[in-house]
Amino acid sequence: MGEYFQTIRLISPPFYGRLRGVMIKILLPLILFMANLQATQTQVVILLGPPGAGKGSAATLLKDKMELAHISTGDLLRQNIKNGTQLGEKAKSYMDAGDLVPDELIFSMLFERVDAPDCEKGYLLDGFPRTIEQAETLQKRLAGRAQVKAVSLEVPDSALVERITKRQVCRDCQTPYHLTFSPPKTKGKCDRCPGELYQRSDDTETVVKSRLKIYHEKTAPLIDYYREQKALQTVDASLPPNEVLSQITALLTPVVKDKVGAGDVH
Ligand code: AMP
């Protein structure tokens, strides 16, 4: 590039002078503006993967390491059920059957949450989008104002049923545990808070099979959707949780602010 400018300078000094002026007055501020825009854009990280792939575990650890808020649509729905809201009442039967909750309930709940001040810099979505339609609605809402990265956690189906049926979750902070691979220090009690552990009503073998079927039909196409947008990264989530976390962290750098070590994995 420098050689071209030198050649222009030799051939036509007045033209070189004008070109230099244009560069300084227009292009340089434009480049600085674009760089600044990139730096201040909201970061949206989407964790994709079948039920049991470890999205919740990864998000629980990542939220400690990141400047991004963690938003799980499943947790928001369960919170609504626990609080006895109208939304919770409407969503419960779908969730108990392992079906997707209708979009109109999901969108109002999610978009209200992402308007909260802690989402200003960005957020990590766990459990949303679940369909191409949800992804398109999100894209329209973001309208190019956010930098979106999707991370697909890949685990063979054969490992998932065992992972889910042995899962327990904290009633208060939603930290997930696995009774064999990452049990709590005290049976039935959360390591992170005084909360009690319980098994989700949709974590039974029959419901899990129906959730997996829905995942393959409706959610898995999102992998190609984000790949086509050049926004997809994949992670081998059948590895031990520490390794999965390191892979995700490496992919998300520099989004990740490395505040703590990757030691306390569940
Ligand atoms: P999860 O905690 O992500 O496994 O979600 C638990 C259940 O909540 C799912 O099986 C669905 O019934 C419902 N759900 C969570 N997120 C969504 C979503 N984005 N769209 C529709 N239903 C959802």
CSV table of C-alpha atoms and ligand atoms in Angstrom, one decimal:
chain,number,residue,atom,x,y,z
A,1,MET,CA,0.0,0.0,0.0
A,2,GLY,CA,2.8,2.4,1.0
A,3,GLU,CA,4.5,1.7,-2.3
A,4,TYR,CA,1.4,2.9,-4.2
A,5,PHE,CA,1.3,6.1,-2.3
A,6,GLN,CA,5.0,6.7,-3.0
A,7,THR,CA,4.5,6.0,-6.7
A,8,ILE,CA,1.6,8.5,-6.8
A,9,ARG,CA,3.7,11.0,-5.0
A,10,LEU,CA,6.4,10.7,-7.6
A,11,ILE,CA,4.1,10.8,-10.6
A,12,SER,CA,1.8,13.6,-9.4
A,13,PRO,CA,2.6,15.5,-6.3
A,14,PRO,CA,-0.6,17.7,-6.4
A,15,PHE,CA,-2.8,14.6,-6.7
A,16,TYR,CA,-0.9,13.0,-3.9
A,17,GLY,CA,-1.6,16.1,-1.8
A,18,ARG,CA,-5.3,15.9,-2.5
A,19,LEU,CA,-5.4,12.2,-1.8
A,20,ARG,CA,-3.6,12.6,1.5
A,21,GLY,CA,-6.1,15.4,2.4
A,22,VAL,CA,-9.1,13.1,1.7
A,23,MET,CA,-7.5,10.3,3.8
A,24,ILE,CA,-6.9,12.6,6.8
A,25,LYS,CA,-10.3,14.4,6.6
A,26,ILE,CA,-12.7,11.6,5.7
A,27,LEU,CA,-11.2,8.1,5.8
A,28,LEU,CA,-9.4,8.3,9.1
A,29,PRO,CA,-12.4,9.6,11.1
A,30,LEU,CA,-14.5,7.0,9.4
A,31,ILE,CA,-12.1,4.2,10.4
A,32,LEU,CA,-12.0,5.5,13.9
A,33,PHE,CA,-15.8,5.8,14.1
A,34,MET,CA,-16.2,2.2,12.8
A,35,ALA,CA,-13.6,0.9,15.4
A,36,ASN,CA,-15.4,2.8,18.2
A,37,LEU,CA,-18.8,1.4,17.0
A,38,GLN,CA,-17.4,-2.1,17.1
A,39,ALA,CA,-16.0,-1.6,20.6
A,40,THR,CA,-19.3,-0.1,22.0
A,41,GLN,CA,-21.6,-2.6,20.2
A,42,THR,CA,-23.7,-4.8,22.5
A,43,GLN,CA,-22.3,-8.3,22.6
A,44,VAL,CA,-24.8,-11.1,22.3
A,45,VAL,CA,-23.5,-14.7,22.9
A,46,ILE,CA,-26.0,-17.5,22.0
A,47,LEU,CA,-25.3,-20.9,23.6
A,48,LEU,CA,-26.8,-23.6,21.3
A,49,GLY,CA,-27.1,-27.2,22.1
A,50,PRO,CA,-29.5,-30.0,22.9
A,51,PRO,CA,-30.9,-30.4,26.5
A,52,GLY,CA,-28.2,-31.7,28.7
A,53,ALA,CA,-25.3,-30.4,26.5
A,54,GLY,CA,-24.2,-28.3,29.5
A,55,LYS,CA,-25.5,-24.8,28.4
A,56,GLY,CA,-26.6,-24.0,31.9
A,57,SER,CA,-23.4,-25.2,33.5
A,58,ALA,CA,-21.2,-23.3,31.0
A,59,ALA,CA,-23.3,-20.2,31.4
A,60,THR,CA,-23.2,-20.4,35.2
A,61,LEU,CA,-19.4,-20.4,35.1
A,62,LEU,CA,-19.1,-17.9,32.2
A,63,LYS,CA,-21.2,-15.3,33.9
A,64,ASP,CA,-18.6,-15.2,36.6
A,65,LYS,CA,-15.9,-14.6,34.0
A,66,MET,CA,-17.8,-12.3,31.6
A,67,GLU,CA,-19.1,-8.8,31.5
A,68,LEU,CA,-22.3,-10.2,30.1
A,69,ALA,CA,-25.6,-10.9,31.8
A,70,HIS,CA,-26.8,-14.5,31.8
A,71,ILE,CA,-30.3,-15.0,30.5
A,72,SER,CA,-31.9,-18.4,30.5
A,73,THR,CA,-35.4,-18.4,29.1
A,74,GLY,CA,-36.0,-21.8,30.9
A,75,ASP,CA,-35.0,-20.2,34.2
A,76,LEU,CA,-37.2,-17.1,33.6
A,77,LEU,CA,-40.2,-19.4,32.9
A,78,ARG,CA,-39.5,-21.5,36.0
A,79,GLN,CA,-39.3,-18.3,38.0
A,80,ASN,CA,-42.7,-17.2,36.7
A,81,ILE,CA,-44.2,-20.6,37.6
A,82,LYS,CA,-42.7,-20.4,41.1
A,83,ASN,CA,-44.1,-16.9,41.5
A,84,GLY,CA,-47.5,-18.0,40.3
A,85,THR,CA,-47.7,-15.4,37.5
A,86,GLN,CA,-50.2,-15.6,34.6
A,87,LEU,CA,-47.3,-16.2,32.2
A,88,GLY,CA,-46.0,-19.1,34.4
A,89,GLU,CA,-49.5,-20.6,34.5
A,90,LYS,CA,-49.8,-20.5,30.7
A,91,ALA,CA,-46.3,-21.9,30.2
A,92,LYS,CA,-46.4,-24.8,32.7
A,93,SER,CA,-48.3,-27.3,30.7
A,94,TYR,CA,-46.0,-26.9,27.6
A,95,MET,CA,-42.9,-27.3,29.8
A,96,ASP,CA,-44.2,-30.3,31.6
A,97,ALA,CA,-44.9,-32.0,28.3
A,98,GLY,CA,-41.4,-31.0,26.9
A,99,ASP,CA,-43.0,-28.8,24.2
A,100,LEU,CA,-41.9,-25.3,23.3
A,101,VAL,CA,-43.8,-22.5,25.0
A,102,PRO,CA,-45.6,-20.2,22.4
A,103,ASP,CA,-43.5,-17.4,21.0
A,104,GLU,CA,-45.8,-14.6,22.3
A,105,LEU,CA,-45.1,-15.6,25.9
A,106,ILE,CA,-41.4,-16.0,25.3
A,107,PHE,CA,-40.8,-12.7,23.4
A,108,SER,CA,-42.5,-10.4,25.9
A,109,MET,CA,-40.7,-12.0,28.8
A,110,LEU,CA,-37.3,-12.1,27.1
A,111,PHE,CA,-37.4,-8.6,25.6
A,112,GLU,CA,-38.4,-7.1,28.9
A,113,ARG,CA,-35.4,-8.8,30.5
A,114,VAL,CA,-32.8,-7.7,27.9
A,115,ASP,CA,-33.9,-4.0,28.4
A,116,ALA,CA,-32.6,-4.2,32.0
A,117,PRO,CA,-29.5,-2.1,32.7
A,118,ASP,CA,-27.2,-5.1,33.3
A,119,CYS,CA,-27.7,-6.1,29.6
A,120,GLU,CA,-26.4,-2.9,28.2
A,121,LYS,CA,-22.9,-4.2,27.4
A,122,GLY,CA,-24.3,-7.5,26.3
A,123,TYR,CA,-25.8,-10.8,27.4
A,124,LEU,CA,-25.4,-14.5,27.1
A,125,LEU,CA,-28.6,-16.3,25.9
A,126,ASP,CA,-29.1,-19.8,27.1
A,127,GLY,CA,-32.2,-21.6,25.7
A,128,PHE,CA,-33.1,-18.8,23.2
A,129,PRO,CA,-33.5,-18.9,20.2
A,130,ARG,CA,-35.1,-22.3,19.9
A,131,THR,CA,-36.4,-21.9,16.4
A,132,ILE,CA,-35.5,-20.1,13.2
A,133,GLU,CA,-38.5,-17.8,13.7
A,134,GLN,CA,-37.2,-16.8,17.2
A,135,ALA,CA,-33.7,-16.2,15.7
A,136,GLU,CA,-35.2,-14.0,13.0
A,137,THR,CA,-37.2,-12.0,15.5
A,138,LEU,CA,-34.1,-11.5,17.6
A,139,GLN,CA,-32.1,-10.4,14.6
A,140,LYS,CA,-34.8,-7.8,13.6
A,141,ARG,CA,-34.9,-6.5,17.2
A,142,LEU,CA,-31.1,-6.2,17.3
A,143,ALA,CA,-31.2,-4.5,13.9
A,144,GLY,CA,-27.4,-4.7,13.4
A,145,ARG,CA,-26.7,-2.9,16.6
A,146,ALA,CA,-25.2,-6.0,18.3
A,147,GLN,CA,-22.3,-8.3,17.6
A,148,VAL,CA,-23.8,-11.8,17.7
A,149,LYS,CA,-21.7,-15.0,18.4
A,150,ALA,CA,-23.3,-18.4,18.5
A,151,VAL,CA,-21.5,-21.3,20.3
A,152,SER,CA,-22.8,-24.7,19.5
A,153,LEU,CA,-22.2,-27.3,22.3
A,154,GLU,CA,-22.0,-30.7,20.6
A,155,VAL,CA,-22.7,-33.9,22.4
A,156,PRO,CA,-23.9,-37.2,21.0
A,157,ASP,CA,-27.6,-38.0,21.8
A,158,SER,CA,-26.5,-41.3,23.5
A,159,ALA,CA,-24.9,-39.3,26.4
A,160,LEU,CA,-27.7,-36.9,26.9
A,161,VAL,CA,-30.5,-38.9,28.6
A,162,GLU,CA,-28.1,-40.1,31.3
A,163,ARG,CA,-26.8,-36.6,31.8
A,164,ILE,CA,-30.3,-35.1,32.2
A,165,THR,CA,-32.0,-37.7,34.3
A,166,LYS,CA,-29.1,-37.5,36.9
A,167,ARG,CA,-29.2,-33.7,36.9
A,168,GLN,CA,-30.2,-31.6,40.0
A,169,VAL,CA,-30.6,-27.9,40.1
A,170,CYS,CA,-30.5,-25.3,42.9
A,171,ARG,CA,-34.0,-23.9,43.6
A,172,ASP,CA,-32.5,-20.5,44.4
A,173,CYS,CA,-29.6,-19.8,42.1
A,174,GLN,CA,-30.3,-22.5,39.4
A,175,THR,CA,-26.7,-23.9,39.5
A,176,PRO,CA,-26.9,-27.3,37.9
A,177,TYR,CA,-25.2,-30.4,39.3
A,178,HIS,CA,-24.8,-34.0,38.0
A,179,LEU,CA,-25.1,-36.7,40.6
A,180,THR,CA,-22.2,-38.7,39.2
A,181,PHE,CA,-19.9,-36.2,37.4
A,182,SER,CA,-20.2,-33.1,39.4
A,183,PRO,CA,-22.1,-33.8,42.7
A,184,PRO,CA,-22.6,-31.1,45.3
A,185,LYS,CA,-20.3,-31.2,48.3
A,186,THR,CA,-23.3,-31.9,50.6
A,187,LYS,CA,-26.1,-34.0,49.3
A,188,GLY,CA,-29.2,-32.0,48.3
A,189,LYS,CA,-27.5,-28.6,49.1
A,190,CYS,CA,-26.1,-26.1,46.6
A,191,ASP,CA,-22.3,-25.3,46.9
A,192,ARG,CA,-22.9,-21.7,45.9
A,193,CYS,CA,-25.8,-20.6,48.1
A,194,PRO,CA,-27.9,-22.0,50.9
A,195,GLY,CA,-30.5,-23.3,48.2
A,196,GLU,CA,-31.9,-26.8,48.2
A,197,LEU,CA,-31.4,-29.0,45.1
A,198,TYR,CA,-34.3,-30.6,43.2
A,199,GLN,CA,-34.9,-32.5,40.0
A,200,ARG,CA,-36.8,-30.5,37.3
A,201,SER,CA,-40.2,-32.0,36.5
A,202,ASP,CA,-39.2,-32.1,32.8
A,203,ASP,CA,-35.9,-34.0,33.5
A,204,THR,CA,-37.6,-37.5,33.4
A,205,GLU,CA,-36.7,-40.0,30.7
A,206,THR,CA,-40.0,-39.7,28.8
A,207,VAL,CA,-40.0,-35.9,28.7
A,208,VAL,CA,-36.3,-35.8,27.9
A,209,LYS,CA,-36.9,-38.0,24.8
A,210,SER,CA,-39.6,-35.6,23.6
A,211,ARG,CA,-37.4,-32.6,24.3
A,212,LEU,CA,-34.6,-34.2,22.2
A,213,LYS,CA,-37.0,-34.8,19.3
A,214,ILE,CA,-38.1,-31.2,19.4
A,215,TYR,CA,-34.5,-30.1,19.6
A,216,HIS,CA,-33.6,-32.0,16.4
A,217,GLU,CA,-36.7,-30.8,14.5
A,218,LYS,CA,-36.8,-27.1,15.5
A,219,THR,CA,-33.6,-26.0,17.2
A,220,ALA,CA,-30.7,-27.9,15.4
A,221,PRO,CA,-31.4,-26.0,12.1
A,222,LEU,CA,-30.1,-22.9,14.0
A,223,ILE,CA,-26.6,-24.4,13.7
A,224,ASP,CA,-26.7,-23.9,9.9
A,225,TYR,CA,-28.5,-20.6,10.3
A,226,TYR,CA,-25.6,-19.1,12.3
A,227,ARG,CA,-23.0,-20.9,10.3
A,228,GLU,CA,-24.3,-19.2,7.1
A,229,GLN,CA,-24.1,-15.8,8.9
A,230,LYS,CA,-20.4,-16.7,9.8
A,231,ALA,CA,-21.3,-16.3,13.5
A,232,LEU,CA,-21.0,-19.9,14.6
A,233,GLN,CA,-18.3,-21.6,16.7
A,234,THR,CA,-18.5,-25.2,17.8
A,235,VAL,CA,-17.3,-26.9,21.0
A,236,ASP,CA,-16.9,-30.6,21.8
A,237,ALA,CA,-19.1,-30.6,24.9
A,238,SER,CA,-18.6,-34.3,25.6
A,239,LEU,CA,-15.2,-33.4,27.1
A,240,PRO,CA,-14.9,-32.7,30.9
A,241,PRO,CA,-16.6,-29.4,32.0
A,242,ASN,CA,-13.2,-27.7,32.6
A,243,GLU,CA,-12.1,-28.3,29.1
A,244,VAL,CA,-15.5,-27.2,27.6
A,245,LEU,CA,-15.2,-24.0,29.6
A,246,SER,CA,-11.7,-23.4,28.4
A,247,GLN,CA,-12.7,-23.9,24.8
A,248,ILE,CA,-15.7,-21.5,25.1
A,249,THR,CA,-13.5,-18.9,26.9
A,250,ALA,CA,-10.9,-19.1,24.1
A,251,LEU,CA,-13.6,-18.6,21.4
A,252,LEU,CA,-15.2,-15.7,23.1
A,253,THR,CA,-12.0,-13.8,23.8
A,254,PRO,CA,-11.9,-10.8,23.9
A,255,VAL,CA,-15.6,-10.7,25.0
A,256,VAL,CA,-14.5,-12.6,28.1
A,257,LYS,CA,-13.0,-10.7,31.0
A,258,ASP,CA,-10.7,-13.2,32.7
A,259,LYS,CA,-11.6,-12.5,36.3
A,260,VAL,CA,-11.4,-16.0,37.9
A,261,GLY,CA,-9.7,-19.3,37.1
A,262,ALA,CA,-11.6,-22.2,35.5
A,263,GLY,CA,-11.4,-24.4,38.6
A,264,ASP,CA,-14.9,-24.6,40.1
A,265,VAL,CA,-16.7,-26.4,37.4
A,266,HIS,CA,-20.0,-28.2,37.9
B,1,AMP,P1,-34.5,-25.2,29.3
B,1,AMP,O1,-34.4,-24.8,30.8
B,1,AMP,O2,-33.8,-24.3,28.4
B,1,AMP,O3,-34.2,-26.6,29.2
B,1,AMP,O4,-36.1,-25.0,29.0
B,1,AMP,C1,-37.1,-25.7,29.7
B,1,AMP,C2,-38.4,-25.6,28.9
B,1,AMP,O5,-38.8,-24.2,28.8
B,1,AMP,C3,-38.3,-26.1,27.5
B,1,AMP,O6,-38.5,-27.5,27.3
B,1,AMP,C4,-39.5,-25.3,26.9
B,1,AMP,O7,-40.7,-25.9,27.2
B,1,AMP,C5,-39.4,-24.0,27.6
B,1,AMP,N1,-38.5,-23.0,26.9
B,1,AMP,C6,-37.3,-22.5,27.3
B,1,AMP,N2,-36.9,-21.6,26.4
B,1,AMP,C7,-37.8,-21.6,25.4
B,1,AMP,C8,-37.8,-20.9,24.1
B,1,AMP,N3,-36.9,-20.0,23.7
B,1,AMP,N4,-38.9,-21.1,23.3
B,1,AMP,C9,-39.9,-21.9,23.7
B,1,AMP,N5,-39.9,-22.6,24.9
B,1,AMP,C10,-38.9,-22.4,25.7
